[in-house]
């Protein structure tokens, strides 16, 4: 329970932090309701809808209600998927409102201990530091390779953890060795006529746990005719912090990245994680009130481009691409679709692969329930959303589920594992599939 | 207001999970899509069937607790704002299609079904449910029936009322009655079905409805006609009708509306013209072709700058769905959009549109006009800011003049959004004091304790309105 003083503190903080004009922009038309996964899955509870959440935020600012546990619950339960944005005719920027509200709650609120510990370990002590990330992931690698994984599994230590985390542990990819993570190549020459100069935003999770996917990304860029630099001083994008009420921390990380990329004079900054990309595109907004940084941030944001988008621009889809005959379906990354408006490109690329029968799944644009660490802290709702997603996936008869974001990738793998479909279905990141298709075609041509 | 004892009785009726009274939930049902109205209820109850509804209503009647039935809260007349607190009744569990009867061409539904689901379910069987309000993807049939909602296809096919054949109603005393049925003809007593359509939740609770379906038209085609100014487009509308053509849709948007809709939907609407008509005809292919050709000719004769026919179904859908977003898209321009639905006979559209422009100038307000021009139902929409009290006072004056003008031209103060609390002060303009008394008499006969959605349509007691 929250104390009266705490509520009062949060209320003041709401008044300071919420953009009242943006709150006023909501006409309460309700157009966003059918697109909101938490509204649907909670059995049409207005309090779990975008319109309801905006009303609660405004109600707190107006002093009509106190920011009590129920208000916090509603804000916590939001996936931050931003499916409510493209459908909103009034153009309400819900993502921003959510960040402000979380900032107001979490800068003042005493979170429950486990949640706080989890956030603190991941957000403050791990993600921002590439070295620690390597260390931690290295530990995971040791755990996987040493046989310890087998032992813990058989002894059943993992049973002490919540179900979601247990299954998650099973689906984590085999991570690279520590040495490999440290010796990353920083420059790549194009493998055909040079068309663009780009920088690659390698990400914290992507450059460690998903290192091979990053390697596929640079390969694809090379095949498509890009000269690539990977600035060394870049770090975590700060999205997880920004989305969970740690705006100041996110701003610091943004500044570091802006500096890291300013030196490289490039046409685009390429990302391969929808979640990071959408946050990077928003640096301009994040730093808009900082006179020293606002312009630089906007310049940075303007250069952000998802890998699928540049591949289509450079006509990669016209090159020979081939895979074994299979049905493929695509799960949109919420932030790639709703934040970066990129949803045609991935489909176009997949459809251009010979041997692939692309089947669109129903509600492909609906969140898979991964949403940062949502699947761990809100696992009940997350699993409910995932169950719906798996139902739709199964209907496509797909062998391969393609994603464009590491969180979605893990979540879909989790879904497959939970359904016991691991022997007939797999989830992959689009770049890994494309590299395979390209190299396959190349081989058979020779 | 609602004691623990009563609350626990509610819980016994509908289950503990379906009774909520924490302040966050109460706030979430304190508003609808009407700007400027908000009031807190005391309790939210979500019954699962008509008998549970009856039990709740009966108890409220005994204790004189107000009840506000609520669909999706998209109404634009403050119809679901709980001005006097009390219970908000939700139909989220009662959202099933009970039956589609292909022999009698009817569909029986629960009140919480979303309008577009009804349309889709009918189309799956090759049938057609025409009423398609702009809000059809969110609004419920219970709300449509209670507001007698119209839609884009209203000109040719009529409004919700024309498709309601029978109702199951829980009366304020807790009795359940059935009106009408799957009958083309029925004159047994007063037409209660029609009385409850458009009753805005003030007479009872709709717990089921039997709807009329018609065969699905074979084809449809959509076109846009562009005009230099508003008046010429309004003249074209009158000319089309005078030429004995009834298009399925005949919507009209003025320049500013076109601009903001295009900004939102980005489907290539021309932003530089004075007014746009969106015209749709459906039916057998020969008829559609013939009518469209004729309409095109009429538009050109009335000086249309250009006429464009949508080439594919996707193109046509993009046009109509863009029109549906007109209202909310307008709200991008200014924080508050106040929309009215003054309606005049078709032949008076040009005159009414001209008057609206004059009134807007007089009060120096931005009023955009769009609407269902074919049936004379205009949506003059004022773009303003609720925080600017001075301007809000002018807005009120301007709309009062618009209502007076509409009445003068033989029109009405509201064509489809209902009176609610918002247009309550103007009802007498349309139906006169004697007319208001008739309504009050009916209300008293059916709901003597004034528990059903009090403070709507006409006043009976003091208000409890919070204006933000
Ligand atoms: C963007 C937008 C576009 C719109 N376009 C149109 C349009 O083209 N045409 C049109 O006519 N309207 C339109 N509307 C208004 C609104 O959508 C309609 O009035 C709709 O019918 C309301 O449905 P609802 O489910 O939201 O009902 P609510 O708003 O929840 O309720 C409306 C009324 O019905 C009563 N009610 C609801 N359910 C029951 C029940 N089961 N028993 C008894 N009473 C009940 C309520 O008490 C209230 O008085 C639009 C609104 C918006 C926001
Ligand atoms: S669609 Fe936009 S304006 Fe409408 S209720 Fe949702 S957030 Fe508000
Ligand atoms: S961000 Fe997603 S979960 Fe949150 S309100 Fe919007 S649609 Fe719902």
mmCIF file of N, CA, C and O in Angstrom, chain A residues 191-225:
data_model
loop_
_atom_site.group_PDB
_atom_site.id
_atom_site.type_symbol
_atom_site.label_atom_id
_atom_site.label_comp_id
_atom_site.label_asym_id
_atom_site.label_seq_id
_atom_site.Cartn_x
_atom_site.Cartn_y
_atom_site.Cartn_z
ATOM 1 N N UNK A 191 30.717 -5.223 -50.315
ATOM 2 C CA UNK A 191 31.073 -6.370 -51.147
ATOM 3 C C UNK A 191 30.519 -6.247 -52.567
ATOM 4 O O UNK A 191 30.495 -7.193 -53.315
ATOM 5 N N UNK A 192 29.956 -5.110 -52.877
ATOM 6 C CA UNK A 192 29.629 -4.783 -54.265
ATOM 7 C C UNK A 192 29.787 -3.270 -54.404
ATOM 8 O O UNK A 192 30.217 -2.626 -53.446
ATOM 9 N N UNK A 193 29.451 -2.737 -55.535
ATOM 10 C CA UNK A 193 29.631 -1.306 -55.779
ATOM 11 C C UNK A 193 29.066 -0.490 -54.604
ATOM 12 O O UNK A 193 27.933 -0.705 -54.170
ATOM 13 N N UNK A 194 29.859 0.449 -54.091
ATOM 14 C CA UNK A 194 29.443 1.159 -52.892
ATOM 15 C C UNK A 194 28.290 2.121 -53.172
ATOM 16 O O UNK A 194 28.366 2.971 -54.047
ATOM 17 N N UNK A 195 27.231 1.965 -52.407
ATOM 18 C CA UNK A 195 26.071 2.844 -52.609
ATOM 19 C C UNK A 195 25.862 3.803 -51.443
ATOM 20 O O UNK A 195 25.412 4.910 -51.612
ATOM 21 N N UNK A 196 26.132 3.352 -50.232
ATOM 22 C CA UNK A 196 25.881 4.191 -49.052
ATOM 23 C C UNK A 196 26.973 4.008 -48.005
ATOM 24 O O UNK A 196 27.554 2.930 -47.885
ATOM 25 N N UNK A 197 27.156 5.088 -47.251
ATOM 26 C CA UNK A 197 27.993 5.017 -46.058
ATOM 27 C C UNK A 197 27.086 4.926 -44.842
ATOM 28 O O UNK A 197 26.264 5.816 -44.642
ATOM 29 N N UNK A 198 27.239 3.909 -44.052
ATOM 30 C CA UNK A 198 26.357 3.805 -42.895
ATOM 31 C C UNK A 198 27.140 3.506 -41.621
ATOM 32 O O UNK A 198 28.275 3.031 -41.674
ATOM 33 N N UNK A 199 26.504 3.814 -40.496
ATOM 34 C CA UNK A 199 27.044 3.398 -39.207
ATOM 35 C C UNK A 199 26.082 2.372 -38.638
ATOM 36 O O UNK A 199 24.888 2.418 -38.921
ATOM 37 N N UNK A 200 26.581 1.454 -37.876
ATOM 38 C CA UNK A 200 25.718 0.412 -37.330
ATOM 39 C C UNK A 200 25.576 0.598 -35.822
ATOM 40 O O UNK A 200 26.571 0.706 -35.101
ATOM 41 N N UNK A 201 24.319 0.665 -35.389
ATOM 42 C CA UNK A 201 24.054 0.735 -33.952
ATOM 43 C C UNK A 201 23.955 -0.700 -33.450
ATOM 44 O O UNK A 201 23.000 -1.400 -33.736
ATOM 45 N N UNK A 202 24.969 -1.134 -32.690
ATOM 46 C CA UNK A 202 25.048 -2.567 -32.415
ATOM 47 C C UNK A 202 24.235 -3.006 -31.201
ATOM 48 O O UNK A 202 23.909 -4.180 -31.070
ATOM 49 N N UNK A 203 23.890 -2.078 -30.314
ATOM 50 C CA UNK A 203 23.013 -2.452 -29.196
ATOM 51 C C UNK A 203 23.720 -3.242 -28.119
ATOM 52 O O UNK A 203 24.782 -3.814 -28.350
ATOM 53 N N UNK A 204 23.125 -3.292 -26.906
ATOM 54 C CA UNK A 204 23.800 -3.985 -25.811
ATOM 55 C C UNK A 204 23.507 -5.473 -25.831
ATOM 56 O O UNK A 204 24.393 -6.317 -25.846
ATOM 57 N N UNK A 205 22.219 -5.807 -25.917
ATOM 58 C CA UNK A 205 21.828 -7.202 -25.917
ATOM 59 C C UNK A 205 22.227 -7.847 -27.239
ATOM 60 O O UNK A 205 22.669 -8.990 -27.297
ATOM 61 N N UNK A 206 22.050 -7.055 -28.315
ATOM 62 C CA UNK A 206 22.314 -7.589 -29.644
ATOM 63 C C UNK A 206 23.791 -7.911 -29.830
ATOM 64 O O UNK A 206 24.142 -8.853 -30.510
ATOM 65 N N UNK A 207 24.671 -7.097 -29.231
ATOM 66 C CA UNK A 207 26.082 -7.320 -29.497
ATOM 67 C C UNK A 207 26.697 -8.344 -28.550
ATOM 68 O O UNK A 207 27.889 -8.593 -28.583
ATOM 69 N N UNK A 208 25.867 -8.896 -27.684
ATOM 70 C CA UNK A 208 26.376 -9.927 -26.788
ATOM 71 C C UNK A 208 25.599 -11.213 -26.996
ATOM 72 O O UNK A 208 26.012 -12.083 -27.747
ATOM 73 N N UNK A 209 24.392 -11.255 -26.407
ATOM 74 C CA UNK A 209 23.610 -12.489 -26.507
ATOM 75 C C UNK A 209 23.314 -12.851 -27.968
ATOM 76 O O UNK A 209 23.330 -14.005 -28.353
ATOM 77 N N UNK A 210 23.018 -11.804 -28.774
ATOM 78 C CA UNK A 210 22.640 -12.074 -30.162
ATOM 79 C C UNK A 210 23.743 -11.669 -31.141
ATOM 80 O O UNK A 210 23.473 -11.130 -32.205
ATOM 81 N N UNK A 211 24.987 -11.911 -30.757
ATOM 82 C CA UNK A 211 26.099 -11.444 -31.558
ATOM 83 C C UNK A 211 26.053 -11.942 -32.997
ATOM 84 O O UNK A 211 26.348 -11.222 -33.939
ATOM 85 N N UNK A 212 25.642 -13.188 -33.190
ATOM 86 C CA UNK A 212 25.665 -13.734 -34.555
ATOM 87 C C UNK A 212 24.640 -13.011 -35.426
ATOM 88 O O UNK A 212 24.828 -12.872 -36.631
ATOM 89 N N UNK A 213 23.548 -12.536 -34.826
ATOM 90 C CA UNK A 213 22.561 -11.779 -35.598
ATOM 91 C C UNK A 213 23.152 -10.431 -36.020
ATOM 92 O O UNK A 213 22.898 -9.946 -37.119
ATOM 93 N N UNK A 214 23.962 -9.859 -35.156
ATOM 94 C CA UNK A 214 24.656 -8.633 -35.547
ATOM 95 C C UNK A 214 25.626 -8.899 -36.694
ATOM 96 O O UNK A 214 25.744 -8.099 -37.623
ATOM 97 N N UNK A 215 26.296 -10.028 -36.636
ATOM 98 C CA UNK A 215 27.206 -10.374 -37.725
ATOM 99 C C UNK A 215 26.435 -10.520 -39.036
ATOM 100 O O UNK A 215 26.883 -10.070 -40.087
ATOM 101 N N UNK A 216 25.261 -11.140 -38.972
ATOM 102 C CA UNK A 216 24.441 -11.272 -40.180
ATOM 103 C C UNK A 216 24.059 -9.899 -40.717
ATOM 104 O O UNK A 216 23.989 -9.684 -41.919
ATOM 105 N N UNK A 217 23.790 -8.979 -39.802
ATOM 106 C CA UNK A 217 23.357 -7.646 -40.221
ATOM 107 C C UNK A 217 24.458 -6.941 -41.002
ATOM 108 O O UNK A 217 24.211 -6.388 -42.078
ATOM 109 N N UNK A 218 25.676 -6.962 -40.469
ATOM 110 C CA UNK A 218 26.753 -6.286 -41.199
ATOM 111 C C UNK A 218 27.014 -6.990 -42.530
ATOM 112 O O UNK A 218 27.273 -6.346 -43.538
ATOM 113 N N UNK A 219 26.892 -8.309 -42.540
ATOM 114 C CA UNK A 219 27.065 -9.041 -43.795
ATOM 115 C C UNK A 219 26.057 -8.563 -44.837
ATOM 116 O O UNK A 219 26.415 -8.270 -45.979
ATOM 117 N N UNK A 220 24.806 -8.491 -44.423
ATOM 118 C CA UNK A 220 23.760 -8.063 -45.366
ATOM 119 C C UNK A 220 24.064 -6.672 -45.910
ATOM 120 O O UNK A 220 23.909 -6.397 -47.098
ATOM 121 N N UNK A 221 24.484 -5.793 -45.021
ATOM 122 C CA UNK A 221 24.792 -4.423 -45.445
ATOM 123 C C UNK A 221 25.935 -4.445 -46.456
ATOM 124 O O UNK A 221 25.917 -3.712 -47.447
ATOM 125 N N UNK A 222 26.911 -5.295 -46.210
ATOM 126 C CA UNK A 222 28.022 -5.411 -47.165
ATOM 127 C C UNK A 222 27.521 -5.909 -48.520
ATOM 128 O O UNK A 222 27.846 -5.356 -49.561
ATOM 129 N N UNK A 223 26.687 -6.960 -48.464
ATOM 130 C CA UNK A 223 26.142 -7.509 -49.718
ATOM 131 C C UNK A 223 25.335 -6.454 -50.463
ATOM 132 O O UNK A 223 25.291 -6.446 -51.681
ATOM 133 N N UNK A 224 24.684 -5.589 -49.709
ATOM 134 C CA UNK A 224 23.815 -4.594 -50.351
ATOM 135 C C UNK A 224 24.595 -3.380 -50.830
ATOM 136 O O UNK A 224 24.024 -2.467 -51.426
ATOM 137 N N UNK A 225 25.904 -3.325 -50.543
ATOM 138 C CA UNK A 225 26.717 -2.225 -51.045
ATOM 139 C C UNK A 225 26.919 -1.088 -50.053
ATOM 140 O O UNK A 225 26.917 0.075 -50.438
#
